[in-house]
Amino acid sequence: MPPPQLTRARPLKLRRAEISCQEKETASVLFALDRELLLQATFNTVLCSLMLFDSRIHFAHSTLNMSARDLIVGEAELDDGDGDESFDEDTGEARRKVNGTNGVNGVNGHLSDSSEEDEDDEDEEAARAVREGFIVDEEEEDSDTRERRRQERKKRRREERDEEEAGLDEEDLDLIGEANPEFERRIQTEPKLKRLKRGHKDDRDARPRVVDDIFDDEEEEDRMPDRSRNRRVSDEFADFIEEDYSGGEGGGPEDDDDIAVRRRPAKNIIGVKEAAGLDEIALEDMKEVFGDGLEYDWALEAQDAADLREQGQADPEDPEGLEKGIELKDVFEPSQLVDRMLTDEDNLIRMTDEPERFQIARKPYKDVEFTENDRRDESVWISALMLPKKRLDGELKEPFQKAVAKVLEFMNTDNCEVPFIFQHRKDHLIHVQKIPVSPDPNNPGASEYIMSAEKLLTQSDLWDIFENDLKFRALIEKRQALQRTYDNLQGMSDDFRDPVIEETLSEAVTMEEMQDIQDYLHFQHSARLADLAIVNGEQTNGTQRRPGASKIIFDRIRTGKIYGLVQAFGITADAFAQNLKPGSRRQYTEDPTERPDDMADSEAILDPPDYSSGAQCLRAAKAMFAEEIFMSPRMRKFIRQAYFMNALIDCHRTEKGLRKIDEQHPFYEIKYLRNQQLSDIAQDPARFLRMLKAEEEGLIEVRVRMQNRPGFTKGLYKELESDNFSEIADAWNRERREALDMALAKLERMMAKGLKEAMRTECENQVAKVCRDEYGKRLDQAPYKPKGMQLGTVPRVLTLSNGTGIFGRDAVCWAWVEEDGRVLENGKFTDLALGDPERGTEDGAHVKALVELVERRKPDVIGISGFSAETRKLYKQVDDIVERKGLRCADFEDEDGNPMNDKLDVIIVNDEVARLYQTSERANIEHPGFAPLTKYCVGLAKYIQNPMTEYASLGRDIVSISFDPNQRYVPQEKLIKQLETAMVDMVNLCGVDVNEAVSDSYQANLLPYVCGLGPRKAAQLLKVVNLNGGEVTTRAELVGDPDANKLAAIGPRVWNNCASFLYISFENSDPDMDYLDNTRVHPEDYDIGRKMAADALELDEEDIEAEVKENGPGAVVRKLIRDEAQDKVNDLILEEYAEQLEKNFNQRKRATLETIRAELQQPYEELRRNFALLSTDEIFTMFTGETRDSLCDGMIVPVSIKKVADDYVEAKMDCGIEGTVPALAISNRPEVSAKQLFSAHQTVQAKITYLNRKHLTANFSLREDELQRQYRKEVDRIRDEWDDEEERKDKESMMEKNAVSGRTQRVIKHPLFKPFNATQAEEYLGSQARGDLVIRPSSNGLDHLAVTWKVSDNIYQHIDVLELDKSHQLSSGTTLKVGGRYNYSDLDELIVNHVKAMAKKVDEMMLHEKYQNLSKAEVERWLTTYTEANPKRSVYNFCIDPKNAGYFYLCFKAGQHAQVQHWTVKVVPQAFELQKNMYPDMLALCNGFKLMFANMQSGKRR
């Protein structure tokens, strides 16, 4: 969407038309509270009013802040920002912005409150006072009056500042007078206030507010009778103070606003002191509470500055203000600017002539400088990464590398995006070979060779190259940073040199290897780095690592005598690592002449007091040598390679996993998985992501180990040990092996973690690419093709849906959508049943209406979809009506020109976009009066008309659509990034009509995906096109045309990328238009296209010159079209033309020539596939939510019995599939009638014997022997992949536990009873609403039931119900007891009076203004932030306790310096329980909390 239009306006001009009644009342209150009125009140009166006034002044202050912000318009005004939030200073809560004002349930900017429903005359008078006294229209106030008032205000402010800076009270002035006789005090003027009038006691609440002083909110305002919140301050002072003002110069009364402007605070302060006898401390206290009256002078100052800017004058106090003005960041919150892409960074992206996606992706590496060697290395590096996946022949590896190098040149040098390269540099992605052929004697003129073309790079490969280019930039940035650090170290000391860094830094090709070098650098040279930081003054800037305790110890060892013992190991860590590299020259280990323990005890090694014994020294030396091995870059590289080659991955279930992962659990397939190699993971990357997800949930532990680890370690020992045979050599070899074991333990932990993260990243990328490919298939659909029309023609559509309703009982909504997207008709049908002439039944009441609608509108297709299996019945019924009534589509002609009239198509439509559309803000704006189901039908129709446009309109909501069952394991940002590339590819394949995008918001949604553009540049393009007149006639016009007064919409580089993908519909009558601007031909190839047209028309040079001279550069192509001679381009021999271009101009254009030939014949031909009809499995999943894996034959599922007959039973699954149970499948006991065993609405377990996915029906079995055979998915496992022994032991253990608990399967005749365990109950309720529940068997025995209800998302409470007075063991008890306190007579009473009652209290809590949908830690941080911003206030909030279902936290902070505390609130039926006290509602709970806290504080003070 384009950004909001920016218009220049004067700031801070209060206009009558822009102010709501609420804002007028607020302004009246605040301006009435002038500092004279406040400071001239008596101190006793202020004390009486302080409690009441405190809460209201904050409310009025926050409201005026909001109102003033809404009235500020600077150089830019944003459009209406629905959903914007503001910060409530009273509660600290975020408030929704409704119609431009902050409020809840607001209408036209007013705050909704029950006390404001009946407005009295005082409200009208206050509003009138605002209008008459403080808000004037610009037309009503002449310039002289404004100037006079402005000068008076400025003079008053300067005097106030001078007096405040001087800070002199009366005693100071007296002292100055005594010290300096020449000093003259100013004569005190008589205060304007003459009389003080006390307010009536009845008008004030004299009750002391001990509690509410602590936690001040709006709750106590409910106790104020007959007072409107927004009038309280003015009401409180309305009868409290009377003023007598002296007349003006003419003796008459002055206007109130003039008097307010001329008041001087210094005089009034003296008057208050004399009148009320207040000292300076009391005055300061009053000013802290009420302010000094200068809080809103900023608004007046900004008004003055705006007046001066309008007059072209500079403000004396801000001489630069004339040029600077008010910026967006001065008016709007930073978050608003970020959301609307109006920050300085966004503007920089918008104005920089570089593709937007390039700028954003390369932002972290914008300072990286590439050398020519880096460019060459990059192509080799990326080719090495991609070649193993391409599986090309050996002879194609060199051409592949050259192709990669060329693509990188296009991206990095020419700034060309992927679609441009794929479309216009396609010849560089193909390897063409000339293969000689034997001469044909029968055809002497035949070619001597044939051309063989091999595609090297696909469009997906180009995106991979782009991603790998970013990775290489990060690699180069890291290398350059390390090189700079190393060079700086060398600059500090001429003799400093580290061969390890010099050799490994140039060889490092991965970020892991770069990190190894950095770790080695900080380990080996930490002291030098610290000195370097001190020299450069960087020790506090955060760039230098702070050494840990272990590094300090190692530094001490390195610089002490004990390091001689480390060197005595006979080989360095780097030399040992080099020995491990195949083909390297071995460096042998040398043994000392002493045993290790003897050397450690020598005076040359002992270093007291830290190392005063030989054992200590030997341990320290061994640890140091192990750390050097661990830190060696070459050693890490060797171990990493060995791990990736020989790693095995095992899954071990935890105790939690043992209980939670049963055979129906999605993670059961990995519960006992063993011996997984990386090749196995590469074949099924989603399974590895499930392993990591299960590990995060604490269900399994993923362990990485090395295959043949003992043999590998033995080989390392051999390379480390010396070859000598002696007691000393054996002793040293033992110490070497122990040091190596210590290093290997650390290395293995490091490599296991690194391998898991590397595999996670790769698997996420693979799953994301699977989603991208699936998304690409859904985008690769042309609009539904009307019969007889060309592919790409937009159809006229009639769509119907019954939503979640039952067909035949609930209404069916429909919508008629024209080909231009307009919804011309919509309505509802109820009775669409077809009659039966043989039985004498008539058609349903609405069949005739449907037939009349179809015959009148002549749709090209009827689309059906919905939310349940009932929609399948609607589809079948509509199809039967079309068939029975002979409904036909619009007339058309076949290929021979014969008139045709086929049956009207009825299709089931993919509704994934329509489901999101029906509740979107876009649907509410476009069709505000439509019912949600009608909007759903509109969404279906729009999807049929153009799927790509509908997907594009979703924006980031695209991740709500499921493209793969495993996409939930992929981070959202990574998924969005991959999906965006698919949209970019398809949008550029289809192109965008730029003029249509200017006028149609749906088409404008495609612009950000055009090559070179993005959301910012697309919005800028639309804005400039509108400024240029709203229409584009040529592509060249987009870069500006000064002669025609056309502004540049984009820069040359961006234009080069997007020019061919923005087309302009050609009109032959317009001489300025070029036919090629309506094609996929890039402007750089226009000359080639014109040459091909001229050759096709067989025009010579003179004819071409004459045609061009008469009709312009595009005249030849225009003539080709006018003569309808496009087919002649097929006669051109493009091979020879391509060879000439490559030979003479070094341009490879063979594929481009083919594109030009196709576009000359049919510009922007529809290249997408035909509209894809849903398969049976897709329809099954859409209507039921089930897949082949989640629902299949043999599964045991809960079903609800609909009807019971003697010889059959009808049942229905939760997913909506209906089925029957034949007589032989009802029971093992044929003598027992079905009616004796089952009843309607009963929920029982049934086995699926046959599932018809097409018709959404099934056959069930209720036989006991069938239900005992549990369904088990057949899995084909290879040898040693599954730990069968552990699985067997776990099953036996669980059977023993079940036997001890004596659990028996119970069936209760209640519609909410489900034969679930706790986990299944939570999974079932996961998609249900808050407060929904299931009744299930209990693990506590046959005299218990369990009720599981959904408290909130992912929070479920399990209630144990004790059954008393049971007739027999498996029957239900007639008395149900919960928690030993609550007794109920049946399950329905328990549900209503217990569960639903608690659910109602949960709703009451979560809808309360003091509830925050945050975690406890986040609420505590919020409270801390709030009290820091409001140091003298206390605040409290509620939040849910996710670990204890049915409990909430009451978090509070009594002041800035108090600790955050929390109490627990328990939800019980009909009440809230706090500190063992019951409260019936939230108001009582809040007041009870305040009273309890006040009593607690009082007790502490006593």
PDB file of C-alpha atoms in Angstrom, residues 172-289:
ATOM      1  CA  ASP A 172      16.573  37.954  49.375  1.00  0.00           C
ATOM      2  CA  LEU A 173      15.287  41.192  47.930  1.00  0.00           C
ATOM      3  CA  ASP A 174      15.382  42.829  51.381  1.00  0.00           C
ATOM      4  CA  LEU A 175      18.976  41.736  51.866  1.00  0.00           C
ATOM      5  CA  ILE A 176      19.925  43.153  48.493  1.00  0.00           C
ATOM      6  CA  GLY A 177      18.260  46.417  49.405  1.00  0.00           C
ATOM      7  CA  GLU A 178      20.228  46.692  52.645  1.00  0.00           C
ATOM      8  CA  ALA A 179      23.541  45.978  50.960  1.00  0.00           C
ATOM      9  CA  ASN A 180      22.888  48.289  48.043  1.00  0.00           C
ATOM     10  CA  PRO A 181      21.041  51.496  48.891  1.00  0.00           C
ATOM     11  CA  GLU A 182      20.663  52.314  45.220  1.00  0.00           C
ATOM     12  CA  PHE A 183      18.616  49.176  44.611  1.00  0.00           C
ATOM     13  CA  GLU A 184      14.921  49.891  44.275  1.00  0.00           C
ATOM     14  CA  ARG A 185      12.350  47.191  44.762  1.00  0.00           C
ATOM     15  CA  ARG A 186       9.443  47.008  42.410  1.00  0.00           C
ATOM     16  CA  ILE A 187       6.238  48.228  43.875  1.00  0.00           C
ATOM     17  CA  GLN A 188       3.858  45.436  44.585  1.00  0.00           C
ATOM     18  CA  THR A 189       0.688  45.679  42.589  1.00  0.00           C
ATOM     19  CA  GLU A 190      -2.686  44.925  44.001  1.00  0.00           C
ATOM     20  CA  PRO A 191      -3.749  41.405  43.161  1.00  0.00           C
ATOM     21  CA  LYS A 192      -6.676  41.050  40.838  1.00  0.00           C
ATOM     22  CA  LEU A 193      -8.436  38.531  43.030  1.00  0.00           C
ATOM     23  CA  LYS A 194     -10.755  40.376  45.462  1.00  0.00           C
ATOM     24  CA  ARG A 195     -12.910  37.735  47.130  1.00  0.00           C
ATOM     25  CA  LEU A 196     -12.544  34.121  48.072  1.00  0.00           C
ATOM     26  CA  LYS A 197     -15.637  32.063  48.349  1.00  0.00           C
ATOM     27  CA  ARG A 198     -15.645  28.703  50.078  1.00  0.00           C
ATOM     28  CA  GLY A 199     -17.310  25.854  48.314  1.00  0.00           C
ATOM     29  CA  HIS A 200     -20.170  23.988  49.942  1.00  0.00           C
ATOM     30  CA  LYS A 201     -19.290  20.862  51.864  1.00  0.00           C
ATOM     31  CA  ASP A 202     -21.980  18.998  49.993  1.00  0.00           C
ATOM     32  CA  ASP A 203     -20.062  19.569  46.758  1.00  0.00           C
ATOM     33  CA  ARG A 204     -16.868  18.008  48.045  1.00  0.00           C
ATOM     34  CA  ASP A 205     -15.954  14.574  49.251  1.00  0.00           C
ATOM     35  CA  ALA A 206     -14.282  15.230  52.581  1.00  0.00           C
ATOM     36  CA  ARG A 207     -13.593  11.533  53.243  1.00  0.00           C
ATOM     37  CA  PRO A 208      -9.847  10.960  53.626  1.00  0.00           C
ATOM     38  CA  ARG A 209      -8.450   8.838  50.767  1.00  0.00           C
ATOM     39  CA  VAL A 210      -5.886   6.776  52.581  1.00  0.00           C
ATOM     40  CA  VAL A 211      -6.069   3.823  50.221  1.00  0.00           C
ATOM     41  CA  ASP A 212      -6.633   5.674  46.995  1.00  0.00           C
ATOM     42  CA  ASP A 213      -3.653   7.881  47.682  1.00  0.00           C
ATOM     43  CA  ILE A 214      -1.582   4.742  47.312  1.00  0.00           C
ATOM     44  CA  PHE A 215      -3.147   3.115  44.254  1.00  0.00           C
ATOM     45  CA  ASP A 216      -4.881   5.894  42.354  1.00  0.00           C
ATOM     46  CA  ASP A 217      -7.087   4.906  39.436  1.00  0.00           C
ATOM     47  CA  GLU A 218     -10.486   5.583  38.047  1.00  0.00           C
ATOM     48  CA  GLU A 219     -12.321   3.057  40.210  1.00  0.00           C
ATOM     49  CA  GLU A 220     -13.079   5.494  43.019  1.00  0.00           C
ATOM     50  CA  GLU A 221     -14.593   7.826  40.455  1.00  0.00           C
ATOM     51  CA  ASP A 222     -17.538   5.503  40.232  1.00  0.00           C
ATOM     52  CA  ARG A 223     -18.372   6.487  43.812  1.00  0.00           C
ATOM     53  CA  MET A 224     -18.778  10.193  42.876  1.00  0.00           C
ATOM     54  CA  PRO A 225     -22.517  10.875  42.438  1.00  0.00           C
ATOM     55  CA  ASP A 226     -23.854  12.861  39.524  1.00  0.00           C
ATOM     56  CA  ARG A 227     -20.443  13.889  38.267  1.00  0.00           C
ATOM     57  CA  SER A 228     -19.058  13.478  34.786  1.00  0.00           C
ATOM     58  CA  ARG A 229     -15.375  12.538  34.795  1.00  0.00           C
ATOM     59  CA  ASN A 230     -14.334  15.144  32.350  1.00  0.00           C
ATOM     60  CA  ARG A 231     -16.239  17.936  34.142  1.00  0.00           C
ATOM     61  CA  ARG A 232     -15.073  17.254  37.665  1.00  0.00           C
ATOM     62  CA  VAL A 233     -12.198  19.686  37.789  1.00  0.00           C
ATOM     63  CA  SER A 234     -14.225  22.551  36.387  1.00  0.00           C
ATOM     64  CA  ASP A 235     -17.241  21.595  38.529  1.00  0.00           C
ATOM     65  CA  GLU A 236     -15.116  21.439  41.623  1.00  0.00           C
ATOM     66  CA  PHE A 237     -13.911  24.978  41.170  1.00  0.00           C
ATOM     67  CA  ALA A 238     -17.037  26.415  39.479  1.00  0.00           C
ATOM     68  CA  ASP A 239     -18.664  27.672  42.705  1.00  0.00           C
ATOM     69  CA  PHE A 240     -15.466  27.747  44.717  1.00  0.00           C
ATOM     70  CA  ILE A 241     -13.746  30.979  43.524  1.00  0.00           C
ATOM     71  CA  GLU A 242     -15.246  34.229  42.345  1.00  0.00           C
ATOM     72  CA  GLU A 243     -13.179  36.863  40.608  1.00  0.00           C
ATOM     73  CA  ASP A 244     -13.572  40.602  40.288  1.00  0.00           C
ATOM     74  CA  TYR A 245     -11.413  42.105  37.579  1.00  0.00           C
ATOM     75  CA  SER A 246     -10.530  45.736  37.187  1.00  0.00           C
ATOM     76  CA  GLY A 247     -11.599  47.385  34.010  1.00  0.00           C
ATOM     77  CA  GLY A 248      -9.445  47.981  30.987  1.00  0.00           C
ATOM     78  CA  GLU A 249      -8.055  51.220  29.716  1.00  0.00           C
ATOM     79  CA  GLY A 250     -11.489  52.489  28.881  1.00  0.00           C
ATOM     80  CA  GLY A 251     -12.914  51.513  32.173  1.00  0.00           C
ATOM     81  CA  GLY A 252     -14.891  48.635  30.682  1.00  0.00           C
ATOM     82  CA  PRO A 253     -14.365  44.936  31.334  1.00  0.00           C
ATOM     83  CA  GLU A 254     -11.622  43.195  29.408  1.00  0.00           C
ATOM     84  CA  ASP A 255     -11.989  39.900  27.590  1.00  0.00           C
ATOM     85  CA  ASP A 256     -11.142  36.862  29.656  1.00  0.00           C
ATOM     86  CA  ASP A 257      -8.437  35.679  27.271  1.00  0.00           C
ATOM     87  CA  ASP A 258      -6.740  39.096  27.335  1.00  0.00           C
ATOM     88  CA  ILE A 259      -6.735  39.041  31.121  1.00  0.00           C
ATOM     89  CA  ALA A 260      -5.308  35.523  31.147  1.00  0.00           C
ATOM     90  CA  VAL A 261      -2.506  36.560  28.820  1.00  0.00           C
ATOM     91  CA  ARG A 262      -1.490  39.594  30.896  1.00  0.00           C
ATOM     92  CA  ARG A 263      -1.269  37.851  34.290  1.00  0.00           C
ATOM     93  CA  ARG A 264       2.146  37.737  35.910  1.00  0.00           C
ATOM     94  CA  PRO A 265       2.992  34.903  38.243  1.00  0.00           C
ATOM     95  CA  ALA A 266       5.350  36.879  40.493  1.00  0.00           C
ATOM     96  CA  LYS A 267       2.646  39.283  41.589  1.00  0.00           C
ATOM     97  CA  ASN A 268       0.190  36.487  42.210  1.00  0.00           C
ATOM     98  CA  ILE A 269       2.625  34.500  44.301  1.00  0.00           C
ATOM     99  CA  ILE A 270       3.108  37.495  46.601  1.00  0.00           C
ATOM    100  CA  GLY A 271      -0.636  37.896  46.764  1.00  0.00           C
ATOM    101  CA  VAL A 272      -1.129  34.290  47.783  1.00  0.00           C
ATOM    102  CA  LYS A 273       1.498  34.546  50.483  1.00  0.00           C
ATOM    103  CA  GLU A 274      -0.115  37.600  51.963  1.00  0.00           C
ATOM    104  CA  ALA A 275      -3.673  36.301  51.586  1.00  0.00           C
ATOM    105  CA  ALA A 276      -3.169  32.749  52.829  1.00  0.00           C
ATOM    106  CA  GLY A 277      -0.040  33.120  54.919  1.00  0.00           C
ATOM    107  CA  LEU A 278       1.806  30.380  52.964  1.00  0.00           C
ATOM    108  CA  ASP A 279       5.534  29.967  53.301  1.00  0.00           C
ATOM    109  CA  GLU A 280       7.906  28.959  50.496  1.00  0.00           C
ATOM    110  CA  ILE A 281       7.798  25.239  51.328  1.00  0.00           C
ATOM    111  CA  ALA A 282       4.006  25.174  51.137  1.00  0.00           C
ATOM    112  CA  LEU A 283       4.109  27.005  47.812  1.00  0.00           C
ATOM    113  CA  GLU A 284       6.634  24.538  46.408  1.00  0.00           C
ATOM    114  CA  ASP A 285       4.392  21.655  47.491  1.00  0.00           C
ATOM    115  CA  MET A 286       1.454  23.251  45.721  1.00  0.00           C
ATOM    116  CA  LYS A 287       3.485  23.789  42.550  1.00  0.00           C
ATOM    117  CA  GLU A 288       4.556  20.153  42.520  1.00  0.00           C
ATOM    118  CA  VAL A 289       0.918  19.100  42.681  1.00  0.00           C
TER     119      VAL A 289
END
